[in-house]
Tab-separated table of C-alpha atoms (C1' of nucleotides) in Angstrom:
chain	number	residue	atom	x	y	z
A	1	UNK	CA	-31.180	19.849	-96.461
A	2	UNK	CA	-29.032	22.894	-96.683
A	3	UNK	CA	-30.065	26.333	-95.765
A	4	UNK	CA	-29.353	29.393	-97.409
A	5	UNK	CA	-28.199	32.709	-95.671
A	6	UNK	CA	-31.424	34.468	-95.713
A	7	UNK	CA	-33.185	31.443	-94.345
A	8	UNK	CA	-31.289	31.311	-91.472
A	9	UNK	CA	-31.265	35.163	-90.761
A	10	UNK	CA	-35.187	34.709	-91.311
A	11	UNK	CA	-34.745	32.213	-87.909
A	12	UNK	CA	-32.782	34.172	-85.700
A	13	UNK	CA	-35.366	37.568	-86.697
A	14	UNK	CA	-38.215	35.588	-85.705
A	15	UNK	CA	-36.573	33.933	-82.385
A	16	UNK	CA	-35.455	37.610	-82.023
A	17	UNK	CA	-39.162	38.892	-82.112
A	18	UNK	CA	-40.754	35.849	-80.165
A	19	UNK	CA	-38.149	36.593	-77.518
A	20	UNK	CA	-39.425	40.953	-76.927
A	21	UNK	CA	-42.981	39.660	-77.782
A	22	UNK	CA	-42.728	37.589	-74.097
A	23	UNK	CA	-40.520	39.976	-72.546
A	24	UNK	CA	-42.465	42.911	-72.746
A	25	UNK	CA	-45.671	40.373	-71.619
A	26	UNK	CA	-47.764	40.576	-74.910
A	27	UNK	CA	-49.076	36.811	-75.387
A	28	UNK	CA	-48.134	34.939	-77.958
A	29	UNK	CA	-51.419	33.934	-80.049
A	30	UNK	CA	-51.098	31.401	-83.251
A	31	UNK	CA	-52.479	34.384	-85.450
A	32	UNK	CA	-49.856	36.371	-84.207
A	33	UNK	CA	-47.532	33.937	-84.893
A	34	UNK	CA	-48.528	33.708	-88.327
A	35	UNK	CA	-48.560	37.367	-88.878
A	36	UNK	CA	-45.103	37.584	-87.863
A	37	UNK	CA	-43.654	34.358	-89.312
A	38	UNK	CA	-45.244	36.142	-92.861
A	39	UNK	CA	-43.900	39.469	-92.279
A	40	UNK	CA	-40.320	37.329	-91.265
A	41	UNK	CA	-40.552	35.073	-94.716
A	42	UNK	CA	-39.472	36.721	-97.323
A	43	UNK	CA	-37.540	39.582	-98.908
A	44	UNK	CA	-41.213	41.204	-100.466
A	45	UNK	CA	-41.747	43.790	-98.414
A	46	UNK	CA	-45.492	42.990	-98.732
A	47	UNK	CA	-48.449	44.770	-98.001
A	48	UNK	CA	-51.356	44.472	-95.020
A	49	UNK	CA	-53.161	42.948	-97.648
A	50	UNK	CA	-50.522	40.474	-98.912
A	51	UNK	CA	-49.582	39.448	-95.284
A	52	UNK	CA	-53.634	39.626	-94.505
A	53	UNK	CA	-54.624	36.839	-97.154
A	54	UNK	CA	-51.475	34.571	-96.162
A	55	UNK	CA	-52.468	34.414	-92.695
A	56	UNK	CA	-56.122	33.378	-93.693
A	57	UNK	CA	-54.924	30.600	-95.290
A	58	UNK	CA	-54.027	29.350	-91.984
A	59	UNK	CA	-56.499	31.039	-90.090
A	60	UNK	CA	-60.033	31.407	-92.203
A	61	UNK	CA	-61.276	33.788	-89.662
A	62	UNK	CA	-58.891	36.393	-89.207
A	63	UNK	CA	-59.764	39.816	-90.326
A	64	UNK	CA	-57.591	42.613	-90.981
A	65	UNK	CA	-57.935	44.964	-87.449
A	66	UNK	CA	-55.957	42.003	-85.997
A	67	UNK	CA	-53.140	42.089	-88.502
A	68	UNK	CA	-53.259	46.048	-88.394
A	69	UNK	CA	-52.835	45.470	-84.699
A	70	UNK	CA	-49.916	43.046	-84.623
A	71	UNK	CA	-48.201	45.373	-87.053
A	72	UNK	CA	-48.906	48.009	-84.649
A	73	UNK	CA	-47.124	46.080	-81.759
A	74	UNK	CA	-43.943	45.568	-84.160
A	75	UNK	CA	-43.681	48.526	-84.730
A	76	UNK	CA	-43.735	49.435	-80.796
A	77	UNK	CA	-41.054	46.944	-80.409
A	78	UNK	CA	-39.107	48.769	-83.665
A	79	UNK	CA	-39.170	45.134	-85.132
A	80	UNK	CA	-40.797	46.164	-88.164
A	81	UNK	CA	-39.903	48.921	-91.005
A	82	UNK	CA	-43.081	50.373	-92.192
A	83	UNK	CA	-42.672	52.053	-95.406
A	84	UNK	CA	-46.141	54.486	-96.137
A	85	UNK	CA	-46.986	55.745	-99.051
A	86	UNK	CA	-50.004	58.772	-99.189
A	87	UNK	CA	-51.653	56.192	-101.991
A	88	UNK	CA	-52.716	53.929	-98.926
A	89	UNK	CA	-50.077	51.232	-100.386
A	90	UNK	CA	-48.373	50.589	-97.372
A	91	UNK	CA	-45.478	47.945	-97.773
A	92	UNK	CA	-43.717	46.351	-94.763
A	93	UNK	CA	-40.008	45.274	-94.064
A	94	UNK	CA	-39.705	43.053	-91.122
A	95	UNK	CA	-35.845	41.669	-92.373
A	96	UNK	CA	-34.342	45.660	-91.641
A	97	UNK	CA	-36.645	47.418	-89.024
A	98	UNK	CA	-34.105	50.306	-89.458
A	99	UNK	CA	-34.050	52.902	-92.203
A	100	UNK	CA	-32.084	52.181	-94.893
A	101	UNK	CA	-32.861	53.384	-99.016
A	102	UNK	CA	-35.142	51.719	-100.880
A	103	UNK	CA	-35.378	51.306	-104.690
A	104	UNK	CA	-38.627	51.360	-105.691
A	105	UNK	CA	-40.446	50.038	-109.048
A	106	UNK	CA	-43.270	52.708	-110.430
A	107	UNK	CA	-44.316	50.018	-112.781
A	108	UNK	CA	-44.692	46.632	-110.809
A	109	UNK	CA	-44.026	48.112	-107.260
A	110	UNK	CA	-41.166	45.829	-106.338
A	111	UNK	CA	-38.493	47.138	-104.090
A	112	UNK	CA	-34.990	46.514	-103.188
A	113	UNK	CA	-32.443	47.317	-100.234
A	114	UNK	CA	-29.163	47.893	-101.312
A	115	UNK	CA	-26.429	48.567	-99.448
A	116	UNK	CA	-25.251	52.360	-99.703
A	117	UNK	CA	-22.329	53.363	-98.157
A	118	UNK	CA	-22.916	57.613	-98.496
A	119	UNK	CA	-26.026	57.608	-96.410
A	120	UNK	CA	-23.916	58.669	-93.032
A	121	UNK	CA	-22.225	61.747	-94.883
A	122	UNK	CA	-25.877	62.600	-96.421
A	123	UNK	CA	-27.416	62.806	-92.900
A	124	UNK	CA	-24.237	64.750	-91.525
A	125	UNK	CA	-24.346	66.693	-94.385
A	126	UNK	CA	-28.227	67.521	-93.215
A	127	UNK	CA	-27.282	68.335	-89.904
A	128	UNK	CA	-24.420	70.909	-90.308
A	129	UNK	CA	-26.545	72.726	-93.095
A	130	UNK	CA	-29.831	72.905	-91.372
A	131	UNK	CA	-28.954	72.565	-87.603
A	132	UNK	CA	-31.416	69.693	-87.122
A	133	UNK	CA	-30.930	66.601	-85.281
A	134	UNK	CA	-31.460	64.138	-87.967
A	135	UNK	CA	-32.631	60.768	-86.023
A	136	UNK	CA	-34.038	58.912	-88.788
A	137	UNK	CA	-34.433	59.057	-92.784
A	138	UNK	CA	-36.533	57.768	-95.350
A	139	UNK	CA	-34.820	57.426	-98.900
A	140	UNK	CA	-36.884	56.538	-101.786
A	141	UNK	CA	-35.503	55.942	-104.996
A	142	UNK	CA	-38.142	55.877	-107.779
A	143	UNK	CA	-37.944	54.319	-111.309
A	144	UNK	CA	-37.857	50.808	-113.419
A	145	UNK	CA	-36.786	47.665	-111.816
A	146	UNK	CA	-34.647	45.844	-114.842
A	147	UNK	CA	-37.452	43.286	-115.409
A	148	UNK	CA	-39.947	46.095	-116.033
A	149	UNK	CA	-37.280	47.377	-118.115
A	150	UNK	CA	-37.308	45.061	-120.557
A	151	UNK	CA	-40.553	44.558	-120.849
A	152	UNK	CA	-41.279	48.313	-122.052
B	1	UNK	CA	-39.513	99.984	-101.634
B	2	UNK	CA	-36.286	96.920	-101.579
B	3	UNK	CA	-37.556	93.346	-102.877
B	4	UNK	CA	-35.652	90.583	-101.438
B	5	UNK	CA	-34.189	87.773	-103.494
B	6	UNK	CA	-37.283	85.654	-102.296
B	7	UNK	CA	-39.906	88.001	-103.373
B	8	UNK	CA	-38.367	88.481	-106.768
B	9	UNK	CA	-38.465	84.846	-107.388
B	10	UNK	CA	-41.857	84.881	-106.123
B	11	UNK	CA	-43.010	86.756	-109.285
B	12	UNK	CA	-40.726	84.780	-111.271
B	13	UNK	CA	-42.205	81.785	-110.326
B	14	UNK	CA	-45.843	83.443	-110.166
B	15	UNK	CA	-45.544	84.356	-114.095
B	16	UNK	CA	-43.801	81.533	-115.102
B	17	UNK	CA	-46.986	79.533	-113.871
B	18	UNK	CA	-49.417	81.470	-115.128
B	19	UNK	CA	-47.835	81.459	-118.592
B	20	UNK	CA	-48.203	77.404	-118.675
B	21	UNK	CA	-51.662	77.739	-117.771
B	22	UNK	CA	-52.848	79.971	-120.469
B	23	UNK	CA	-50.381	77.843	-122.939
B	24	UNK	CA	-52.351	74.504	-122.071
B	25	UNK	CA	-55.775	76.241	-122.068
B	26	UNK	CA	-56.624	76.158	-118.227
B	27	UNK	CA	-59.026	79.225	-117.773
B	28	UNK	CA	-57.523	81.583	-115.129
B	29	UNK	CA	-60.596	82.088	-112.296
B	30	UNK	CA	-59.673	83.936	-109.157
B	31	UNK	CA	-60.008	81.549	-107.361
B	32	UNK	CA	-56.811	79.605	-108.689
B	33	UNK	CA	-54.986	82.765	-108.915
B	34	UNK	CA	-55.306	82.780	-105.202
B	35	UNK	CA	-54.273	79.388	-104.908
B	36	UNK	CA	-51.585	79.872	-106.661
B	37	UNK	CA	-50.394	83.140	-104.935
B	38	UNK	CA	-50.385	81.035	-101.748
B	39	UNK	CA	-48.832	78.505	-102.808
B	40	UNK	CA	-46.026	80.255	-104.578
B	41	UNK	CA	-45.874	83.109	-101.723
B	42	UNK	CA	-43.773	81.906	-98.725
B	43	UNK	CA	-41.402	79.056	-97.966
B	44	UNK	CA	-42.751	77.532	-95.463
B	45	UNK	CA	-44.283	74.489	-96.860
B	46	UNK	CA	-48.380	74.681	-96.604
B	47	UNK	CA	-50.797	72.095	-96.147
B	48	UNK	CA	-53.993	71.819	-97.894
B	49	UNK	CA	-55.880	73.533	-94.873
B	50	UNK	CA	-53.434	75.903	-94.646
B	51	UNK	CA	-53.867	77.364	-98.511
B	52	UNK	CA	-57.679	76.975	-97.789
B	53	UNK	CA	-57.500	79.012	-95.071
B	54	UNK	CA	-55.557	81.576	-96.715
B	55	UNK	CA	-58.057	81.754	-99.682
B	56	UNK	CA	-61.172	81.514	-98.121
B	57	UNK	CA	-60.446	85.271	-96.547
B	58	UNK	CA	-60.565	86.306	-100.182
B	59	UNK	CA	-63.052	83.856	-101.358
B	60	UNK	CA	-65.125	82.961	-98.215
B	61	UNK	CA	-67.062	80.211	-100.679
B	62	UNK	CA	-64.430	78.444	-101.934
B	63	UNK	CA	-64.184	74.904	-101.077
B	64	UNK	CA	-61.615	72.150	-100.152
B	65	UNK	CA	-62.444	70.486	-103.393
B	66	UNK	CA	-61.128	73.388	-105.546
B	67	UNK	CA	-57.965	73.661	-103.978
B	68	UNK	CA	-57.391	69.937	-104.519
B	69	UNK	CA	-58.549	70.538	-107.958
B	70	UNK	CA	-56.215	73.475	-108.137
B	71	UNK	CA	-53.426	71.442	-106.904
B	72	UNK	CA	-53.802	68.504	-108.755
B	73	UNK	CA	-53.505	70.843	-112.026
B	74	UNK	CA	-50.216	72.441	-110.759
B	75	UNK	CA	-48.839	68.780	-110.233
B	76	UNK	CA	-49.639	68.270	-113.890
B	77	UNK	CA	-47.790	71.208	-114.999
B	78	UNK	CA	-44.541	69.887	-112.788
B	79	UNK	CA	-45.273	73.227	-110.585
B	80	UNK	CA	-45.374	72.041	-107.520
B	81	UNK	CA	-43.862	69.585	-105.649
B	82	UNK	CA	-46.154	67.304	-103.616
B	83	UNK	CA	-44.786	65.751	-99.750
B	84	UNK	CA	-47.373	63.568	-99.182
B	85	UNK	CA	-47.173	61.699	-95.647
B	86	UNK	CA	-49.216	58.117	-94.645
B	87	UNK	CA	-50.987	60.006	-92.074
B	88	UNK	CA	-52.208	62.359	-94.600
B	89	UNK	CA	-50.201	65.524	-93.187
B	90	UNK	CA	-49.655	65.891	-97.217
B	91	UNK	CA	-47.549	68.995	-97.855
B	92	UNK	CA	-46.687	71.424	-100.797
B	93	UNK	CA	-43.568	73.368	-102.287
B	94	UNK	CA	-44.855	75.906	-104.899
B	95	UNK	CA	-40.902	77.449	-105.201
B	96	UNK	CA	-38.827	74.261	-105.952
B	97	UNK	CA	-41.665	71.863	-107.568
B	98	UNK	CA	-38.030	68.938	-108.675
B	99	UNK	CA	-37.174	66.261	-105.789
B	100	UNK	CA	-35.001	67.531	-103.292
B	101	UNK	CA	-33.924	66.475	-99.077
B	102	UNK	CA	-36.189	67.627	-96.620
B	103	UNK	CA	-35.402	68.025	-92.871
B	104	UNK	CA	-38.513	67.793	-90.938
B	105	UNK	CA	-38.800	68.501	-87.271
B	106	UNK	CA	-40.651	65.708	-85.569
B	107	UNK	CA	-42.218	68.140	-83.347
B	108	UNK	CA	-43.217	71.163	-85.381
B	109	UNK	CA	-43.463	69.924	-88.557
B	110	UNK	CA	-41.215	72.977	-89.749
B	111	UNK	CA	-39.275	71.675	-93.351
B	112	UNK	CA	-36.319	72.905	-94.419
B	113	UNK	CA	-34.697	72.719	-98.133
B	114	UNK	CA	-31.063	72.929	-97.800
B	115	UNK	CA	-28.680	72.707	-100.692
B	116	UNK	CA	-27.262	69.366	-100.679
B	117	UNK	CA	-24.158	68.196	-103.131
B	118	UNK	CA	-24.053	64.749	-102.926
B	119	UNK	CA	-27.697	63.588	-103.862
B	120	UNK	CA	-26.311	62.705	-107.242
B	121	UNK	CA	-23.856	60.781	-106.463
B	122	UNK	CA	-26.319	58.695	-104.072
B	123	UNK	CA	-28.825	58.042	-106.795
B	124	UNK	CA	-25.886	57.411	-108.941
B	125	UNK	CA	-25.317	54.347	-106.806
B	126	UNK	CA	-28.429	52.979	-106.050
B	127	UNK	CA	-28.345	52.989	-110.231
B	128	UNK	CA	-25.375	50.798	-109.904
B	129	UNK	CA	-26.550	48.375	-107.060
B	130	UNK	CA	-29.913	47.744	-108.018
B	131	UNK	CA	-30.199	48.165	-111.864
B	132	UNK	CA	-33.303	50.358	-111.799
B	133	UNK	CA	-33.210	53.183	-113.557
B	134	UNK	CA	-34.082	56.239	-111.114
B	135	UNK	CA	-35.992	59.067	-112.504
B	136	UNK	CA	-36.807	60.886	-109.265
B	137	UNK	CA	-37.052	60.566	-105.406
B	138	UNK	CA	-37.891	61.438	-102.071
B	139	UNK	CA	-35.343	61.836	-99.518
B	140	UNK	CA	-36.560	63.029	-96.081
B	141	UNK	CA	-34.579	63.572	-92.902
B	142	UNK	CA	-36.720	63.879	-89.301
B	143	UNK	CA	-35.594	64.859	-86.285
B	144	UNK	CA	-35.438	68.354	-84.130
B	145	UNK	CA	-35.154	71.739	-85.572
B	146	UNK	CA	-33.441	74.056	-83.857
B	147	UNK	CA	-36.129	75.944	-82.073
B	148	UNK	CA	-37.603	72.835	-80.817
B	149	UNK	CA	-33.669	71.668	-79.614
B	150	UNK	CA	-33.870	74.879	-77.436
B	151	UNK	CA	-37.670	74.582	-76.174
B	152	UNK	CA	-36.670	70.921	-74.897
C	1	DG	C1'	-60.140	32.804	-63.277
C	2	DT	C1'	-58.291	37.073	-65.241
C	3	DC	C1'	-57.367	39.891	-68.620
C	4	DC	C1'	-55.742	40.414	-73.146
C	5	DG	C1'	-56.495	39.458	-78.079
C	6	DT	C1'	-59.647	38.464	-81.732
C	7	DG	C1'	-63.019	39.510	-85.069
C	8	DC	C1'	-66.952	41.731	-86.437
C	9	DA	C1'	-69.063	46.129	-87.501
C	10	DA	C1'	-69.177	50.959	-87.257
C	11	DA	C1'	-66.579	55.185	-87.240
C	12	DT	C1'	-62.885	58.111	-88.957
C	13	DG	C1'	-60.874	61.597	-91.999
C	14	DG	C1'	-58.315	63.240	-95.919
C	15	DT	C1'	-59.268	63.073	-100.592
C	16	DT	C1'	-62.138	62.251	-104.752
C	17	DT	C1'	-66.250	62.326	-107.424
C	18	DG	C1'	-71.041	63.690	-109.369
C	19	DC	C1'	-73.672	67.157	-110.516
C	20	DA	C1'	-75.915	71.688	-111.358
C	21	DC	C1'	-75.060	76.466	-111.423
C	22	DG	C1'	-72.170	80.244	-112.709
C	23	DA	C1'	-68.286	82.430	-114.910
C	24	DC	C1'	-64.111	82.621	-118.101
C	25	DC	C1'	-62.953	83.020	-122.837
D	1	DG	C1'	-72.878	81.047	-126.118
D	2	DG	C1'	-70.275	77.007	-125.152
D	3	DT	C1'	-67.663	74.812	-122.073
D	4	DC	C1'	-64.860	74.575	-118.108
D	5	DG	C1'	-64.469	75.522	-113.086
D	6	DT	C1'	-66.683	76.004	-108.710
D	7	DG	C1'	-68.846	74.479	-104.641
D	8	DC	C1'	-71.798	71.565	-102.295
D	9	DA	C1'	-72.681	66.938	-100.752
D	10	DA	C1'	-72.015	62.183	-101.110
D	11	DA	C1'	-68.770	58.530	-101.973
D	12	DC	C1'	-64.403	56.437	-101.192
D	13	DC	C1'	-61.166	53.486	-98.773
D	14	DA	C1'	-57.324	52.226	-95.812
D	15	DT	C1'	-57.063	52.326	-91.139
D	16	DT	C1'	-58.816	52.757	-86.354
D	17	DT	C1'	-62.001	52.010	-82.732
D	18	DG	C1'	-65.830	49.842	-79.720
D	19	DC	C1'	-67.387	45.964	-77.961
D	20	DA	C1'	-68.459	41.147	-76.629
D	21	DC	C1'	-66.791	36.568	-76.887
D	22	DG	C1'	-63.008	33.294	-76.507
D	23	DG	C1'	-58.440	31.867	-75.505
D	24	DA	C1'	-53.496	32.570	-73.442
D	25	DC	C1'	-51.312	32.296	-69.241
DNA sequence: GTCCGTGCAAATGGTTTGCACGACC
DNA sequence: GGTCGTGCAAACCATTTGCACGGAC
């Protein structure tokens, strides 16, 4: 069976996580597991919700405050991106728990990480106009993914 | 008595509102004349409490609902931009209501506006990389302001 | 065996909504 | 005078918290 880049970056994230989970003496709990291995998966950037009903398809009695509360300890460990939105629709990113842009569908909410090479100079450009310290960003790019594109 | 450039475009921006609301039939009550005022008055970026607060010394009835109500009205009209946050520390800019980068100090919550030439450019490329077509965005920058560099 | 994590239920808090009175036009 | 806006209170809803049981170590 061969194994495609992102599969095998999806390994070494969650080996990465298991590792500062037991380092910093949190234990290890199959729901927590779960959580994580969802939140690892794909490239979705999915919601509580969305990460809440996979894990009860392992675990039937899991209920949200626990997910909230793993998610919380990710983000402690800065091994999760958490991308709010004043709506309530949070979406998660646990493949780049850094800030980087993000495109973002207003039709079908899907959203996508490119690469961007300016976003250095924008940040210095930030700091030399306003005399702040700029230590992180959030960049949201707003419009039609080309699937919702066509459809219109 | 001197105006500075702010005040003038103050007015400006004062009139310019109130024109669009007569146009589209929105009756003018004190109340959202106040609102308004607020909103429109200073730069610094006022929470929901905060315009509250203002009006209620004028209007010592008026309730949290009508400012919402007021708000939501000036967001239809594209006259005001709203910064809403996931905690709910939502925002407001009543003089430039079009996306623009914020710098937001971490510790004071003070936001800044500067002029910034390359945003085009950036949203130009996400265009390119990721096929969506942008319409607008959100680009914020956190970290110390100045004042808060010096109190540390 | 200890203490942390889970899961249920209740609390939280900014925002929205329903409704009746009052005011803009 | 008709209708929209106001202001009060209740509803809303994602998230957080309190607490007792159960499981990780």
């Amino acid at each position: 069976m061969t194994r495609s880049k992102t599969e095998i970056r999806a390994e070494d994230r969650l080996s990465r996580i298991l590792t500062k989970v037991k380092e910093r003496d949190f234990r290890l709990t199959p729901q927590r597991l779960a959580i994580i291995r969802t939140l690892v998966a794909g490239t979705d950037h999915p919601s509580v919700d969305d990460v809440y009903r996979e894990v009860r398809e392992q675990f039937p009695t899991t209920s949200p405050a626990t997910v909230y509360k793993t998610i919380a300890l990710l983000k402690e460990l800065n091994e999760v991106l958490e991308l709010g939105f004043p709506d309530g629709s949070n979406r998660y990113d646990g493949n780049r728990p850094y800030p980087h842009p993000h495109a973002i569908c207003t039709k079908c909410r899907k959203i996508m990480d490119p690469e961007i090479s300016s976003v250095d100079e924008l940040s210095e450009e930030m700091k030399q106009k306003t005399g702040y310290t700029i230590s992180f960003h959030r960049l949201d790019f707003f419009g039609l993914c080309p699937e919702c594109q066509r459809k219109t």
